[in-house]
Amino acid sequence: MPTSPYTLAALKGGAQGLFHTRQSTPLVHIIIVVGAGYLDEPESTPGLAHLLEHVLLTQPVVQGSSLLALTEQLGGKLNARTDDLITDIHASLPAGSLSQFLTYLHQTLFAPRFDEATIASESTAIDAEYQARLGTSAMRRLAGLQTLAEATHPGAFCHHGSRRSLGRPPETLKDELKHFHRRYYTPSRISVGLSAPLPQVQQQALLDAILPGDYPSTPPDTKPLSRRWRPTSQPVEIEGAASSVELLWPLAAAGLAHNMDVLKASEQALNAGALTQLLDGLADDYEATLCPSGATDTLAVTVHLPADQQRELLTRSAGITQVINRVLEAHTDRALVTVDRPSLAEWLFTQTRQQALAQRFGATGSEISGPGLLATQAAYALLTAPANATAHKMAPQNHAMPPANVISKVGDGGGTGLPPHWLACFYPDRKIALPALAQKRLAAQGIGLLQHTTAHGSWLCAHGAQPLANALSEVMQKAWLTPLPELTGLQAHRLLAELTPSPTRPLLWTDSTEAAHALSPLLAALPEVPTPHAAEGPATPSQRVTLMRTLTLPGSAIHRQLMAIAAKRHSAPFFQAMRQTHQLGYIAAVRFIDGDPASVAYIVQCPQADITQVKLLIQEEIDRLWAQLLTNLAAEWPLPHEEFTGLDIPETPTAVLIAHWQAHLNASHTPLYRLSRPAPSSFLVDDWRRWVADPDLWAWRQRAG
């Protein structure tokens, strides 16, 4: 029988730890989940849990530096998330920095200052975040879930926070934050996930050392969840960019608490093709999600299909329920199996969040529920359809394009740690549309298929334990091309996407000549079907603008390595200056775009009326940061190799494949983590000062929103 990839153990004060030991890389991933979220807030202050998360990360901890800045100074990266019932802080960093990070984390979580200036600036940032989310598909989905919930349920409205809910004097919010923190941020409500190249006993000792022993034990109760869902299961319709149906099965609280491994293993089985036969001829694709955001007491299956087939899917929902029950029953005596994923960190973070939810639901007491783990056999349904009902991909009908000139590459290119067999292909300026349920059919054969669409085209990346030529040939023979969809999301992400290098011709990379010969002609001959896409954007015009200042250089090894260091070292102080000192919008970030050429980007959001002034502030901060960095490097060079590789070391075979594939796409050929250590004579400070001072190497980009 397979064994679970992690170990669950009790920690001091009633906390629980989820431990994963592996020696493959010198990295640590850690997540701290607190059993408090949107549903625990006072109804008078929606967004308070979200504000507390922001304040804890950005207020001063040591010598005026925030936890966010301190983590980056240790060579790591940190983020956080607030959800219905939990709030988490998660980080990745070098193993040698773990002990110091835990010291900072203890001060952040258990001895916070509640700085009023930070409270004021983060209240403004949360409102900007809220404004950016208005009109998006995620907000429309939340509204649909609220319609399915009881009107009296505390989660029946948006809890992200806004100027309306958090527009109070900082001293008032400070008192509310203190009370909320004292009530919920206690060891008995904490779950920690830790993956490190250390024995479990050592991991456990490090965590026990930061947990206070004098906190009162607070049971992880919550507002009653038995009234989460309305008694009727009439479907709710919302507007989106594409057609889908989200089916939701509320879970029995006792089942969620005591059968989490069964539910997680069942989620994996569903995503490995268990519903393919039932949805054949109806759906394009589907994904199962355990405890989705906005409905954490739920197992959800989202089905992508034509809008005119949504009602037909509802008639099959009873059959889907039967399949889910069979899968749940089949996994009652099976442990969770490790699944290769692009990110070991994300795997650990998801596992720990789910374990924290199990802890919370274990203390809610008994609830009326149906048979098995599902609280109801009838699924609730959220129907999403575009305003243009024809905005759906269609099978090609004699719209063949002239054969494309495909670049074909064979072999691993010096990569180590790749899966046994792999294939990747890219098509510029088009999206590769797959035949119905292609990913799930391949998953049932033990083949993982990833698909990603960029501003420049789309790519597929497949790997498995068997040769892929035959299976992928069947997929490519039925695939076709569509126009690229309009980019959605934050304007900062869209601007960054424009900087990413990309091939101008179709590119195929395989592990064997046989696969290249079989698939290259199929990629070259993909037909095209013009397909309209519904635009997605804010409901009202934004009064803000996103500014981006970029330095771009040819992608030589030393350029790439030093610009990666610049992005790492500049991220925290740039954030601090823009967000805290100058009180600018909630975007204040530094990003490195690897490739040939390579770029480093400094991004800020501000009111449109302040563009000229903010550009001056950005330039002043950039000049200061680079002057300091070059002075430091002149004294420190050569740096240890770990300084360059940082957190870019892939930890799974899938991650190795993606890292090498992206190097092919961005014309850098060798992933950053595979570059050799720079020679002592490779850094010439005068050259770098000249490049940084050259205005022709810098560019401004801006976009409203």
PDB file of N, CA and C in Angstrom, residues 552-628:
ATOM      1  N   THR A 552      16.649  46.654 -20.083  1.00  0.00           N
ATOM      2  CA  THR A 552      16.750  45.468 -20.930  1.00  0.00           C
ATOM      3  C   THR A 552      18.155  45.368 -21.510  1.00  0.00           C
ATOM      4  N   LEU A 553      18.745  44.163 -21.404  1.00  0.00           N
ATOM      5  CA  LEU A 553      20.097  43.911 -21.890  1.00  0.00           C
ATOM      6  C   LEU A 553      20.123  42.575 -22.635  1.00  0.00           C
ATOM      7  N   PRO A 554      21.105  42.383 -23.536  1.00  0.00           N
ATOM      8  CA  PRO A 554      21.242  41.062 -24.170  1.00  0.00           C
ATOM      9  C   PRO A 554      21.374  39.976 -23.108  1.00  0.00           C
ATOM     10  N   GLY A 555      20.841  38.792 -23.421  1.00  0.00           N
ATOM     11  CA  GLY A 555      20.749  37.743 -22.409  1.00  0.00           C
ATOM     12  C   GLY A 555      21.999  36.911 -22.243  1.00  0.00           C
ATOM     13  N   SER A 556      23.144  37.548 -22.051  1.00  0.00           N
ATOM     14  CA  SER A 556      24.352  36.799 -21.721  1.00  0.00           C
ATOM     15  C   SER A 556      24.223  36.243 -20.307  1.00  0.00           C
ATOM     16  N   ALA A 557      25.079  35.265 -19.970  1.00  0.00           N
ATOM     17  CA  ALA A 557      24.987  34.643 -18.647  1.00  0.00           C
ATOM     18  C   ALA A 557      25.151  35.669 -17.536  1.00  0.00           C
ATOM     19  N   ILE A 558      26.144  36.552 -17.654  1.00  0.00           N
ATOM     20  CA  ILE A 558      26.381  37.503 -16.572  1.00  0.00           C
ATOM     21  C   ILE A 558      25.261  38.536 -16.488  1.00  0.00           C
ATOM     22  N   HIS A 559      24.708  38.949 -17.638  1.00  0.00           N
ATOM     23  CA  HIS A 559      23.571  39.877 -17.608  1.00  0.00           C
ATOM     24  C   HIS A 559      22.396  39.249 -16.879  1.00  0.00           C
ATOM     25  N   ARG A 560      22.060  38.012 -17.244  1.00  0.00           N
ATOM     26  CA  ARG A 560      20.913  37.336 -16.635  1.00  0.00           C
ATOM     27  C   ARG A 560      21.135  37.156 -15.135  1.00  0.00           C
ATOM     28  N   GLN A 561      22.329  36.734 -14.762  1.00  0.00           N
ATOM     29  CA  GLN A 561      22.585  36.454 -13.351  1.00  0.00           C
ATOM     30  C   GLN A 561      22.538  37.720 -12.510  1.00  0.00           C
ATOM     31  N   LEU A 562      23.151  38.787 -12.991  1.00  0.00           N
ATOM     32  CA  LEU A 562      23.185  39.989 -12.176  1.00  0.00           C
ATOM     33  C   LEU A 562      21.827  40.677 -12.132  1.00  0.00           C
ATOM     34  N   MET A 563      21.070  40.610 -13.229  1.00  0.00           N
ATOM     35  CA  MET A 563      19.727  41.212 -13.209  1.00  0.00           C
ATOM     36  C   MET A 563      18.793  40.421 -12.295  1.00  0.00           C
ATOM     37  N   ALA A 564      18.996  39.106 -12.210  1.00  0.00           N
ATOM     38  CA  ALA A 564      18.201  38.314 -11.264  1.00  0.00           C
ATOM     39  C   ALA A 564      18.514  38.732  -9.829  1.00  0.00           C
ATOM     40  N   ILE A 565      19.795  39.001  -9.544  1.00  0.00           N
ATOM     41  CA  ILE A 565      20.177  39.476  -8.214  1.00  0.00           C
ATOM     42  C   ILE A 565      19.568  40.849  -7.946  1.00  0.00           C
ATOM     43  N   ALA A 566      19.598  41.724  -8.965  1.00  0.00           N
ATOM     44  CA  ALA A 566      19.016  43.063  -8.799  1.00  0.00           C
ATOM     45  C   ALA A 566      17.534  42.966  -8.442  1.00  0.00           C
ATOM     46  N   ALA A 567      16.795  42.114  -9.159  1.00  0.00           N
ATOM     47  CA  ALA A 567      15.367  41.969  -8.859  1.00  0.00           C
ATOM     48  C   ALA A 567      15.158  41.458  -7.441  1.00  0.00           C
ATOM     49  N   LYS A 568      16.008  40.515  -7.010  1.00  0.00           N
ATOM     50  CA  LYS A 568      15.870  39.936  -5.669  1.00  0.00           C
ATOM     51  C   LYS A 568      16.165  40.975  -4.588  1.00  0.00           C
ATOM     52  N   ARG A 569      17.261  41.693  -4.761  1.00  0.00           N
ATOM     53  CA  ARG A 569      17.670  42.639  -3.723  1.00  0.00           C
ATOM     54  C   ARG A 569      16.865  43.938  -3.736  1.00  0.00           C
ATOM     55  N   HIS A 570      16.300  44.290  -4.865  1.00  0.00           N
ATOM     56  CA  HIS A 570      15.558  45.548  -4.958  1.00  0.00           C
ATOM     57  C   HIS A 570      14.089  45.412  -4.577  1.00  0.00           C
ATOM     58  N   SER A 571      13.586  44.190  -4.580  1.00  0.00           N
ATOM     59  CA  SER A 571      12.145  43.988  -4.414  1.00  0.00           C
ATOM     60  C   SER A 571      11.621  44.589  -3.113  1.00  0.00           C
ATOM     61  N   ALA A 572      12.232  44.240  -1.991  1.00  0.00           N
ATOM     62  CA  ALA A 572      11.728  44.711  -0.696  1.00  0.00           C
ATOM     63  C   ALA A 572      11.891  46.217  -0.504  1.00  0.00           C
ATOM     64  N   PRO A 573      13.076  46.797  -0.745  1.00  0.00           N
ATOM     65  CA  PRO A 573      13.190  48.239  -0.544  1.00  0.00           C
ATOM     66  C   PRO A 573      12.344  49.052  -1.512  1.00  0.00           C
ATOM     67  N   PHE A 574      12.160  48.559  -2.742  1.00  0.00           N
ATOM     68  CA  PHE A 574      11.303  49.285  -3.690  1.00  0.00           C
ATOM     69  C   PHE A 574       9.850  49.272  -3.203  1.00  0.00           C
ATOM     70  N   PHE A 575       9.410  48.106  -2.747  1.00  0.00           N
ATOM     71  CA  PHE A 575       8.059  48.003  -2.181  1.00  0.00           C
ATOM     72  C   PHE A 575       7.907  48.960  -1.004  1.00  0.00           C
ATOM     73  N   GLN A 576       8.878  48.951  -0.111  1.00  0.00           N
ATOM     74  CA  GLN A 576       8.811  49.800   1.083  1.00  0.00           C
ATOM     75  C   GLN A 576       8.726  51.269   0.701  1.00  0.00           C
ATOM     76  N   ALA A 577       9.551  51.694  -0.247  1.00  0.00           N
ATOM     77  CA  ALA A 577       9.569  53.108  -0.623  1.00  0.00           C
ATOM     78  C   ALA A 577       8.272  53.527  -1.298  1.00  0.00           C
ATOM     79  N   MET A 578       7.792  52.736  -2.235  1.00  0.00           N
ATOM     80  CA  MET A 578       6.600  53.120  -2.997  1.00  0.00           C
ATOM     81  C   MET A 578       5.316  52.976  -2.182  1.00  0.00           C
ATOM     82  N   ARG A 579       5.221  51.880  -1.461  1.00  0.00           N
ATOM     83  CA  ARG A 579       3.976  51.573  -0.756  1.00  0.00           C
ATOM     84  C   ARG A 579       3.870  52.327   0.560  1.00  0.00           C
ATOM     85  N   GLN A 580       4.941  52.307   1.352  1.00  0.00           N
ATOM     86  CA  GLN A 580       4.871  52.875   2.690  1.00  0.00           C
ATOM     87  C   GLN A 580       5.289  54.345   2.721  1.00  0.00           C
ATOM     88  N   THR A 581       6.415  54.664   2.089  1.00  0.00           N
ATOM     89  CA  THR A 581       6.911  56.042   2.156  1.00  0.00           C
ATOM     90  C   THR A 581       6.082  56.987   1.300  1.00  0.00           C
ATOM     91  N   HIS A 582       5.802  56.569   0.046  1.00  0.00           N
ATOM     92  CA  HIS A 582       5.100  57.460  -0.880  1.00  0.00           C
ATOM     93  C   HIS A 582       3.603  57.183  -0.973  1.00  0.00           C
ATOM     94  N   GLN A 583       3.107  56.176  -0.241  1.00  0.00           N
ATOM     95  CA  GLN A 583       1.671  55.901  -0.154  1.00  0.00           C
ATOM     96  C   GLN A 583       1.034  55.684  -1.526  1.00  0.00           C
ATOM     97  N   LEU A 584       1.715  54.928  -2.395  1.00  0.00           N
ATOM     98  CA  LEU A 584       1.184  54.650  -3.724  1.00  0.00           C
ATOM     99  C   LEU A 584       0.392  53.349  -3.710  1.00  0.00           C
ATOM    100  N   GLY A 585      -0.156  52.993  -4.871  1.00  0.00           N
ATOM    101  CA  GLY A 585      -1.131  51.914  -4.949  1.00  0.00           C
ATOM    102  C   GLY A 585      -0.619  50.562  -4.513  1.00  0.00           C
ATOM    103  N   TYR A 586      -1.496  49.568  -4.561  1.00  0.00           N
ATOM    104  CA  TYR A 586      -1.158  48.278  -3.969  1.00  0.00           C
ATOM    105  C   TYR A 586      -0.184  47.478  -4.827  1.00  0.00           C
ATOM    106  N   ILE A 587       0.116  47.946  -6.040  1.00  0.00           N
ATOM    107  CA  ILE A 587       1.175  47.321  -6.823  1.00  0.00           C
ATOM    108  C   ILE A 587       2.446  48.127  -6.609  1.00  0.00           C
ATOM    109  N   ALA A 588       3.478  47.497  -6.149  1.00  0.00           N
ATOM    110  CA  ALA A 588       4.802  48.099  -6.029  1.00  0.00           C
ATOM    111  C   ALA A 588       5.770  46.926  -6.028  1.00  0.00           C
ATOM    112  N   ALA A 589       6.277  46.565  -7.193  1.00  0.00           N
ATOM    113  CA  ALA A 589       6.998  45.307  -7.313  1.00  0.00           C
ATOM    114  C   ALA A 589       8.167  45.434  -8.265  1.00  0.00           C
ATOM    115  N   VAL A 590       9.133  44.520  -8.106  1.00  0.00           N
ATOM    116  CA  VAL A 590      10.255  44.381  -9.020  1.00  0.00           C
ATOM    117  C   VAL A 590      10.217  42.954  -9.572  1.00  0.00           C
ATOM    118  N   ARG A 591      10.329  42.831 -10.883  1.00  0.00           N
ATOM    119  CA  ARG A 591      10.275  41.509 -11.509  1.00  0.00           C
ATOM    120  C   ARG A 591      11.419  41.336 -12.499  1.00  0.00           C
ATOM    121  N   PHE A 592      11.960  40.116 -12.549  1.00  0.00           N
ATOM    122  CA  PHE A 592      13.008  39.767 -13.499  1.00  0.00           C
ATOM    123  C   PHE A 592      12.391  38.925 -14.602  1.00  0.00           C
ATOM    124  N   ILE A 593      12.627  39.306 -15.856  1.00  0.00           N
ATOM    125  CA  ILE A 593      12.133  38.560 -17.008  1.00  0.00           C
ATOM    126  C   ILE A 593      13.328  37.907 -17.673  1.00  0.00           C
ATOM    127  N   ASP A 594      13.491  36.609 -17.447  1.00  0.00           N
ATOM    128  CA  ASP A 594      14.660  35.888 -17.939  1.00  0.00           C
ATOM    129  C   ASP A 594      14.531  35.636 -19.433  1.00  0.00           C
ATOM    130  N   GLY A 595      15.647  35.686 -20.138  1.00  0.00           N
ATOM    131  CA  GLY A 595      15.630  35.388 -21.561  1.00  0.00           C
ATOM    132  C   GLY A 595      16.741  36.114 -22.287  1.00  0.00           C
ATOM    133  N   ASP A 596      16.668  36.071 -23.591  1.00  0.00           N
ATOM    134  CA  ASP A 596      17.595  36.824 -24.423  1.00  0.00           C
ATOM    135  C   ASP A 596      16.771  37.637 -25.413  1.00  0.00           C
ATOM    136  N   PRO A 597      16.561  38.943 -25.150  1.00  0.00           N
ATOM    137  CA  PRO A 597      17.142  39.739 -24.070  1.00  0.00           C
ATOM    138  C   PRO A 597      16.490  39.466 -22.712  1.00  0.00           C
ATOM    139  N   ALA A 598      17.156  39.987 -21.669  1.00  0.00           N
ATOM    140  CA  ALA A 598      16.636  39.883 -20.303  1.00  0.00           C
ATOM    141  C   ALA A 598      16.266  41.274 -19.804  1.00  0.00           C
ATOM    142  N   SER A 599      15.284  41.331 -18.911  1.00  0.00           N
ATOM    143  CA  SER A 599      14.814  42.628 -18.406  1.00  0.00           C
ATOM    144  C   SER A 599      14.571  42.550 -16.913  1.00  0.00           C
ATOM    145  N   VAL A 600      14.695  43.687 -16.259  1.00  0.00           N
ATOM    146  CA  VAL A 600      14.228  43.838 -14.891  1.00  0.00           C
ATOM    147  C   VAL A 600      13.232  44.989 -14.907  1.00  0.00           C
ATOM    148  N   ALA A 601      12.086  44.798 -14.263  1.00  0.00           N
ATOM    149  CA  ALA A 601      10.981  45.756 -14.348  1.00  0.00           C
ATOM    150  C   ALA A 601      10.602  46.247 -12.958  1.00  0.00           C
ATOM    151  N   TYR A 602      10.319  47.539 -12.854  1.00  0.00           N
ATOM    152  CA  TYR A 602       9.891  48.186 -11.616  1.00  0.00           C
ATOM    153  C   TYR A 602       8.476  48.698 -11.856  1.00  0.00           C
ATOM    154  N   ILE A 603       7.524  48.227 -11.062  1.00  0.00           N
ATOM    155  CA  ILE A 603       6.106  48.444 -11.364  1.00  0.00           C
ATOM    156  C   ILE A 603       5.421  49.148 -10.206  1.00  0.00           C
ATOM    157  N   VAL A 604       4.620  50.165 -10.532  1.00  0.00           N
ATOM    158  CA  VAL A 604       3.879  50.927  -9.525  1.00  0.00           C
ATOM    159  C   VAL A 604       2.517  51.293 -10.097  1.00  0.00           C
ATOM    160  N   GLN A 605       1.511  51.312  -9.260  1.00  0.00           N
ATOM    161  CA  GLN A 605       0.195  51.813  -9.642  1.00  0.00           C
ATOM    162  C   GLN A 605      -0.033  53.151  -8.950  1.00  0.00           C
ATOM    163  N   CYS A 606      -0.616  54.094  -9.660  1.00  0.00           N
ATOM    164  CA  CYS A 606      -0.840  55.422  -9.088  1.00  0.00           C
ATOM    165  C   CYS A 606      -2.042  56.073  -9.751  1.00  0.00           C
ATOM    166  N   PRO A 607      -2.585  57.156  -9.177  1.00  0.00           N
ATOM    167  CA  PRO A 607      -3.652  57.910  -9.841  1.00  0.00           C
ATOM    168  C   PRO A 607      -3.139  58.510 -11.158  1.00  0.00           C
ATOM    169  N   GLN A 608      -4.011  58.579 -12.156  1.00  0.00           N
ATOM    170  CA  GLN A 608      -3.590  59.093 -13.454  1.00  0.00           C
ATOM    171  C   GLN A 608      -3.083  60.522 -13.360  1.00  0.00           C
ATOM    172  N   ALA A 609      -3.641  61.286 -12.448  1.00  0.00           N
ATOM    173  CA  ALA A 609      -3.229  62.689 -12.323  1.00  0.00           C
ATOM    174  C   ALA A 609      -1.810  62.841 -11.800  1.00  0.00           C
ATOM    175  N   ASP A 610      -1.239  61.771 -11.208  1.00  0.00           N
ATOM    176  CA  ASP A 610       0.078  61.870 -10.566  1.00  0.00           C
ATOM    177  C   ASP A 610       1.197  61.240 -11.382  1.00  0.00           C
ATOM    178  N   ILE A 611       0.952  60.927 -12.652  1.00  0.00           N
ATOM    179  CA  ILE A 611       1.923  60.165 -13.435  1.00  0.00           C
ATOM    180  C   ILE A 611       3.290  60.841 -13.467  1.00  0.00           C
ATOM    181  N   THR A 612       3.327  62.133 -13.777  1.00  0.00           N
ATOM    182  CA  THR A 612       4.615  62.826 -13.917  1.00  0.00           C
ATOM    183  C   THR A 612       5.408  62.776 -12.621  1.00  0.00           C
ATOM    184  N   GLN A 613       4.755  63.063 -11.509  1.00  0.00           N
ATOM    185  CA  GLN A 613       5.438  63.063 -10.222  1.00  0.00           C
ATOM    186  C   GLN A 613       5.906  61.655  -9.851  1.00  0.00           C
ATOM    187  N   VAL A 614       5.067  60.662 -10.085  1.00  0.00           N
ATOM    188  CA  VAL A 614       5.418  59.292  -9.703  1.00  0.00           C
ATOM    189  C   VAL A 614       6.575  58.767 -10.552  1.00  0.00           C
ATOM    190  N   LYS A 615       6.614  59.142 -11.823  1.00  0.00           N
ATOM    191  CA  LYS A 615       7.741  58.728 -12.656  1.00  0.00           C
ATOM    192  C   LYS A 615       9.060  59.236 -12.085  1.00  0.00           C
ATOM    193  N   LEU A 616       9.057  60.467 -11.591  1.00  0.00           N
ATOM    194  CA  LEU A 616      10.263  61.012 -10.969  1.00  0.00           C
ATOM    195  C   LEU A 616      10.641  60.222  -9.719  1.00  0.00           C
ATOM    196  N   LEU A 617       9.629  59.865  -8.895  1.00  0.00           N
ATOM    197  CA  LEU A 617       9.897  59.086  -7.688  1.00  0.00           C
ATOM    198  C   LEU A 617      10.469  57.708  -8.029  1.00  0.00           C
ATOM    199  N   ILE A 618       9.883  57.069  -9.049  1.00  0.00           N
ATOM    200  CA  ILE A 618      10.362  55.750  -9.461  1.00  0.00           C
ATOM    201  C   ILE A 618      11.811  55.839  -9.929  1.00  0.00           C
ATOM    202  N   GLN A 619      12.104  56.843 -10.759  1.00  0.00           N
ATOM    203  CA  GLN A 619      13.461  56.964 -11.275  1.00  0.00           C
ATOM    204  C   GLN A 619      14.465  57.245 -10.160  1.00  0.00           C
ATOM    205  N   GLU A 620      14.082  58.094  -9.209  1.00  0.00           N
ATOM    206  CA  GLU A 620      14.967  58.380  -8.078  1.00  0.00           C
ATOM    207  C   GLU A 620      15.260  57.118  -7.282  1.00  0.00           C
ATOM    208  N   GLU A 621      14.223  56.311  -7.054  1.00  0.00           N
ATOM    209  CA  GLU A 621      14.415  55.083  -6.283  1.00  0.00           C
ATOM    210  C   GLU A 621      15.265  54.082  -7.055  1.00  0.00           C
ATOM    211  N   ILE A 622      15.048  53.968  -8.367  1.00  0.00           N
ATOM    212  CA  ILE A 622      15.846  53.061  -9.190  1.00  0.00           C
ATOM    213  C   ILE A 622      17.316  53.475  -9.164  1.00  0.00           C
ATOM    214  N   ASP A 623      17.576  54.772  -9.337  1.00  0.00           N
ATOM    215  CA  ASP A 623      18.965  55.257  -9.316  1.00  0.00           C
ATOM    216  C   ASP A 623      19.632  54.933  -7.983  1.00  0.00           C
ATOM    217  N   ARG A 624      18.897  55.144  -6.900  1.00  0.00           N
ATOM    218  CA  ARG A 624      19.461  54.885  -5.573  1.00  0.00           C
ATOM    219  C   ARG A 624      19.746  53.394  -5.386  1.00  0.00           C
ATOM    220  N   LEU A 625      18.800  52.555  -5.794  1.00  0.00           N
ATOM    221  CA  LEU A 625      18.954  51.112  -5.607  1.00  0.00           C
ATOM    222  C   LEU A 625      20.131  50.568  -6.418  1.00  0.00           C
ATOM    223  N   TRP A 626      20.270  51.002  -7.657  1.00  0.00           N
ATOM    224  CA  TRP A 626      21.360  50.494  -8.488  1.00  0.00           C
ATOM    225  C   TRP A 626      22.715  51.000  -7.999  1.00  0.00           C
ATOM    226  N   ALA A 627      22.768  52.266  -7.578  1.00  0.00           N
ATOM    227  CA  ALA A 627      24.041  52.781  -7.054  1.00  0.00           C
ATOM    228  C   ALA A 627      24.492  51.972  -5.840  1.00  0.00           C
ATOM    229  N   GLN A 628      23.549  51.659  -4.960  1.00  0.00           N
ATOM    230  CA  GLN A 628      23.886  50.877  -3.773  1.00  0.00           C
ATOM    231  C   GLN A 628      24.271  49.447  -4.140  1.00  0.00           C
TER     232      GLN A 628
END
